[in-house]
Short mmCIF file of C-alpha atoms in Angstrom, two decimals:
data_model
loop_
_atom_site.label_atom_id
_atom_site.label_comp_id
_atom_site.label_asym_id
_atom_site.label_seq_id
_atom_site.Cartn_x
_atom_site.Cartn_y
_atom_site.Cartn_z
CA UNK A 1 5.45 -9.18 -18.58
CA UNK A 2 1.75 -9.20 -19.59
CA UNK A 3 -0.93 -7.69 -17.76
CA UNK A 4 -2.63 -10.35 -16.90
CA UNK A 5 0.72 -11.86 -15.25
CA UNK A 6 1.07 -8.05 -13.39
CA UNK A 7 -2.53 -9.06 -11.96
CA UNK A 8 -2.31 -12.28 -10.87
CA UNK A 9 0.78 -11.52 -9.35
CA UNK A 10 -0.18 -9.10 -6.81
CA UNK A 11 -3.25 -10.80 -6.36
CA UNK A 12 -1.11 -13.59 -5.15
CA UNK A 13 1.22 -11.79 -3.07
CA UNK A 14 -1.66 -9.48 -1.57
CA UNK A 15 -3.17 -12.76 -0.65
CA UNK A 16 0.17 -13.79 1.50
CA UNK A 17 0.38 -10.74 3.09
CA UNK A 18 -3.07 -10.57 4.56
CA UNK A 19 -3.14 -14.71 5.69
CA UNK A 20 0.25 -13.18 7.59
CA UNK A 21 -0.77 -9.73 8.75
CA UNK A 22 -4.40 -10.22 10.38
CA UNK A 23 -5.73 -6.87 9.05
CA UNK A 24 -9.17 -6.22 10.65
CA UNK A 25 -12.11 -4.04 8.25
CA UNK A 26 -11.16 -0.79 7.86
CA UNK A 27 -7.74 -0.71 8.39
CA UNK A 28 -5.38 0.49 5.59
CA UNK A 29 -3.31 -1.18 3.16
CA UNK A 30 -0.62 1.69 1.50
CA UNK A 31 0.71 0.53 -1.72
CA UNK A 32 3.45 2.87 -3.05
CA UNK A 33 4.12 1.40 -7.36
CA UNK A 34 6.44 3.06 -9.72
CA UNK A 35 5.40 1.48 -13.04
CA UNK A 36 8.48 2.47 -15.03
CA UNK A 37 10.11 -0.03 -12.72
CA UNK A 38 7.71 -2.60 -13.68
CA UNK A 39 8.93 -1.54 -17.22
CA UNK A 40 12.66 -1.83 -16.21
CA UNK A 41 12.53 1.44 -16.65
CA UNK A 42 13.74 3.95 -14.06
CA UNK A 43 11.68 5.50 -11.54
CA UNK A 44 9.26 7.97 -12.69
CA UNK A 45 10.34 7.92 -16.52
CA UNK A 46 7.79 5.90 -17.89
CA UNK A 47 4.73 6.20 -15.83
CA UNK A 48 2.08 3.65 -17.47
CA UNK A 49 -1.41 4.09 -17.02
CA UNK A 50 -2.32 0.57 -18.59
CA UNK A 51 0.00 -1.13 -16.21
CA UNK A 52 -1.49 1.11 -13.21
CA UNK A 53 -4.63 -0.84 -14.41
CA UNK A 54 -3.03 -4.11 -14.01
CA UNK A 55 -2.28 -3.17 -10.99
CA UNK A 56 -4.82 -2.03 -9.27
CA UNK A 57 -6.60 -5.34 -10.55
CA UNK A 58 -4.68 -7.07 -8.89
CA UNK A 59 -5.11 -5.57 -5.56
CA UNK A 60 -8.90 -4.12 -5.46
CA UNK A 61 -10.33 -7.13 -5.12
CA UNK A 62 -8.88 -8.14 -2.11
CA UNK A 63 -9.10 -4.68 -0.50
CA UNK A 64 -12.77 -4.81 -1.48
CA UNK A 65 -13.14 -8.71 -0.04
CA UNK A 66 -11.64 -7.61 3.39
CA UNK A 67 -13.44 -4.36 3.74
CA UNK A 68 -9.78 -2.45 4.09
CA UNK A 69 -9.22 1.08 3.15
CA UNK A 70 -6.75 1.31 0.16
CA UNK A 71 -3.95 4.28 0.85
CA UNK A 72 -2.31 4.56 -2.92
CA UNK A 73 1.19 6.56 -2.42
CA UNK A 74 1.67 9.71 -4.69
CA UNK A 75 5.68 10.36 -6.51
CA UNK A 76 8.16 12.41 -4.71
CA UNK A 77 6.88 15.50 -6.54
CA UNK A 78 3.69 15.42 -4.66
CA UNK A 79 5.54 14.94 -1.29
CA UNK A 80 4.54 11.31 -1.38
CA UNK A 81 1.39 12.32 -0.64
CA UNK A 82 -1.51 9.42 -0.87
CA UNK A 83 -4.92 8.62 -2.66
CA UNK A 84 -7.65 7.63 -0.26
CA UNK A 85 -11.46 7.50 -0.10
CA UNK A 86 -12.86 10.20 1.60
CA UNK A 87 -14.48 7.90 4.54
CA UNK A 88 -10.53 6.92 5.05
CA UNK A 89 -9.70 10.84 5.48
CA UNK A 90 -12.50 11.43 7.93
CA UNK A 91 -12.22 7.42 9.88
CA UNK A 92 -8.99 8.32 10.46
CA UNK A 93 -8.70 12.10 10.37
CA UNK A 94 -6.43 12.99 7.93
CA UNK A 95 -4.94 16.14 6.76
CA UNK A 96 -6.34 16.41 2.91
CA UNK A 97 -4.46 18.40 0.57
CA UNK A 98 -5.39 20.18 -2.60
CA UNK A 99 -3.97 18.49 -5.67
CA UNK A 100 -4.65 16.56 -8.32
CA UNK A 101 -2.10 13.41 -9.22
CA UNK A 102 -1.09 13.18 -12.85
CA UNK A 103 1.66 11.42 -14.47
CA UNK A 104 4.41 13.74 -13.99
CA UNK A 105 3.39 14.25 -10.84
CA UNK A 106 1.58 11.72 -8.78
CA UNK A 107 2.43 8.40 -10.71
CA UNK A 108 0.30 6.50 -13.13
CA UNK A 109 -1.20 4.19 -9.65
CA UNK A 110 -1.77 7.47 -8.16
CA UNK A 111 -3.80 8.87 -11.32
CA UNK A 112 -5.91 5.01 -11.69
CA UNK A 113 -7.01 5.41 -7.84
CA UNK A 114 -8.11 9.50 -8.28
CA UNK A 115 -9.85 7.68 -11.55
CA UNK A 116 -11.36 5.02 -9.48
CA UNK A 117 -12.29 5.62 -6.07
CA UNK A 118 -15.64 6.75 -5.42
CA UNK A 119 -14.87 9.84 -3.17
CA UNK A 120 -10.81 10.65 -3.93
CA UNK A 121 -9.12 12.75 -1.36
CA UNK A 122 -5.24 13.38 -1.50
CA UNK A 123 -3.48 13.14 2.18
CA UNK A 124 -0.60 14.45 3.48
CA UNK A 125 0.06 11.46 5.29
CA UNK A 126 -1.15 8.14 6.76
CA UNK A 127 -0.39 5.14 9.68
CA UNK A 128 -1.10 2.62 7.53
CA UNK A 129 -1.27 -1.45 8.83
CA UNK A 130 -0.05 -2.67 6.10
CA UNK A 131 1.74 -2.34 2.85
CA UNK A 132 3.37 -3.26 -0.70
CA UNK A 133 5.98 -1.27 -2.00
CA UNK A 134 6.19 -2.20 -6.00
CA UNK A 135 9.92 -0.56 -7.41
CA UNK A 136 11.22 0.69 -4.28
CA UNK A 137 9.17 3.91 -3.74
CA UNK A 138 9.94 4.07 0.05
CA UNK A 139 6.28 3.49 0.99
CA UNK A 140 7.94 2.89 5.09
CA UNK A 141 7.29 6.59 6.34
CA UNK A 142 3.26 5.69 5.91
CA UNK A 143 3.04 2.54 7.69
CA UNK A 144 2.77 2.12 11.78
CA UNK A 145 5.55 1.46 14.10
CA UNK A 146 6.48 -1.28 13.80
CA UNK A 147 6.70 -2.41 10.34
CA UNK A 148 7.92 -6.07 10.05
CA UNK A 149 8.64 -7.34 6.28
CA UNK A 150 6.86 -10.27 5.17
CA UNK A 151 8.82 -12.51 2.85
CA UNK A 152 6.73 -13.69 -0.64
CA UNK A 153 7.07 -15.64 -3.01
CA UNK A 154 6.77 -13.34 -5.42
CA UNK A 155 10.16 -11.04 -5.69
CA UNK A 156 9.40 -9.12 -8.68
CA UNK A 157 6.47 -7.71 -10.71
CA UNK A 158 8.02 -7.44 -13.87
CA UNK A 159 11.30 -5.82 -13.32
CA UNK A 160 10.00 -4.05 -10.13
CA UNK A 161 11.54 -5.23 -6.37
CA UNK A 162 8.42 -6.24 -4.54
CA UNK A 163 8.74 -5.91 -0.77
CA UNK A 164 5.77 -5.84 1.68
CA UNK A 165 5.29 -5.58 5.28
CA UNK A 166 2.94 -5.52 8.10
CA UNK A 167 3.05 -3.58 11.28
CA UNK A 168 2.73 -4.64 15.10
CA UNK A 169 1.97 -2.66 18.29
CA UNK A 170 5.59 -1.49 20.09
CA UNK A 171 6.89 -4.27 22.67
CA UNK A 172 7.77 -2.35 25.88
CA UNK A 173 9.14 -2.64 29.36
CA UNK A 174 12.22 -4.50 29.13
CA UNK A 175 13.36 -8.13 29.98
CA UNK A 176 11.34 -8.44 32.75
CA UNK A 177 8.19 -7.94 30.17
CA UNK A 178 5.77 -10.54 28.92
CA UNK A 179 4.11 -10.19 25.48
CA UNK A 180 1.44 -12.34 24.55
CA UNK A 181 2.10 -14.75 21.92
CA UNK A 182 0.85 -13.21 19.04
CA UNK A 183 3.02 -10.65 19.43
CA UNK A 184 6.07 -12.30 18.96
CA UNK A 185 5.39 -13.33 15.21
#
């Protein structure tokens, strides 16, 4: 797959998932991308800083366009931990964490958004709105209750399983409840 194709394809499925999810400025998109995957490689054995590029490409603009806060999910070896801009850390009041993402430990993403973000802070965690998760690297523990998938177009970014979601507020009470009607998407 070329980089250019790596772009415009999570520039495409970004766009779906925020025409679906109804993300308001400042709330936070976590993306969790294992770029060995994108190789067809397995996870974490051929982290790809060029491909991170693509990547992030494909997504900043979009962040930038909607005035969201980009949460960029670290490897297992930093506890899934997550790149964010400092204003994200204090908005939202998140526990930072002293480290510094590399490729054998962070992720290639993880190193291009230290690398890129004006302010970098590394999180413990986050609530995040919404999110992509490019080569299955669990990105679910960082986004709200309740996460609901959201079904592109786009399956793949190069060999990678692409799955996204968005989250809703919890329905409560019961059958005797009533929801309003955006609720029930």
């Amino acid at each position: 797959m070329e980089l250019s194709e790596i772009t415009s394809s999570l520039h495409r499925a970004l766009s779906e998932l925020l025409s679906i999810s109804e993300l308001k400025s400042k709330d936070i998109l976590v993306v969790g991308c294992s770029t060995s995957e994108i190789l067809g490689k397995k996870i974490g054995s051929a982290s790809n800083l060029e491909i991170a590029k693509a990547v992030m490409d494909g997504i900043r603009p979009l962040v930038r366009k909607f005035d969201l806060y980009l949460a960029v999910q670290c490897c297992e070896h930093l506890n899934r931990s997550l790149v964010v801009e400092g204003e994200c850390a204090e908005k939202y009041q998140l526990e930072i964490v002293t480290v510094l993402p590399h490729l054998k430990a962070g992720g290639a993403l993880a190193v291009t958004a230290y690398g890129e973000f004006e302010d970098p802070r590394v999180v413990e965690g986050i609530r995040g709105h919404a999110g992509i998760d490019i080569g299955d690297t669990m990105i679910g523990m960082h986004l709200k209750h309740v996460a609901v998938p959201v079904r592109s177009e786009i399956k793949k970014i190069g060999a990678a399983n692409l799955v996204m979601a968005r989250t809703r507020p919890k329905l409560i009470g019961g059958e005797r409840a009533q929801y309003p009607s955006y609720y029930k998407k």
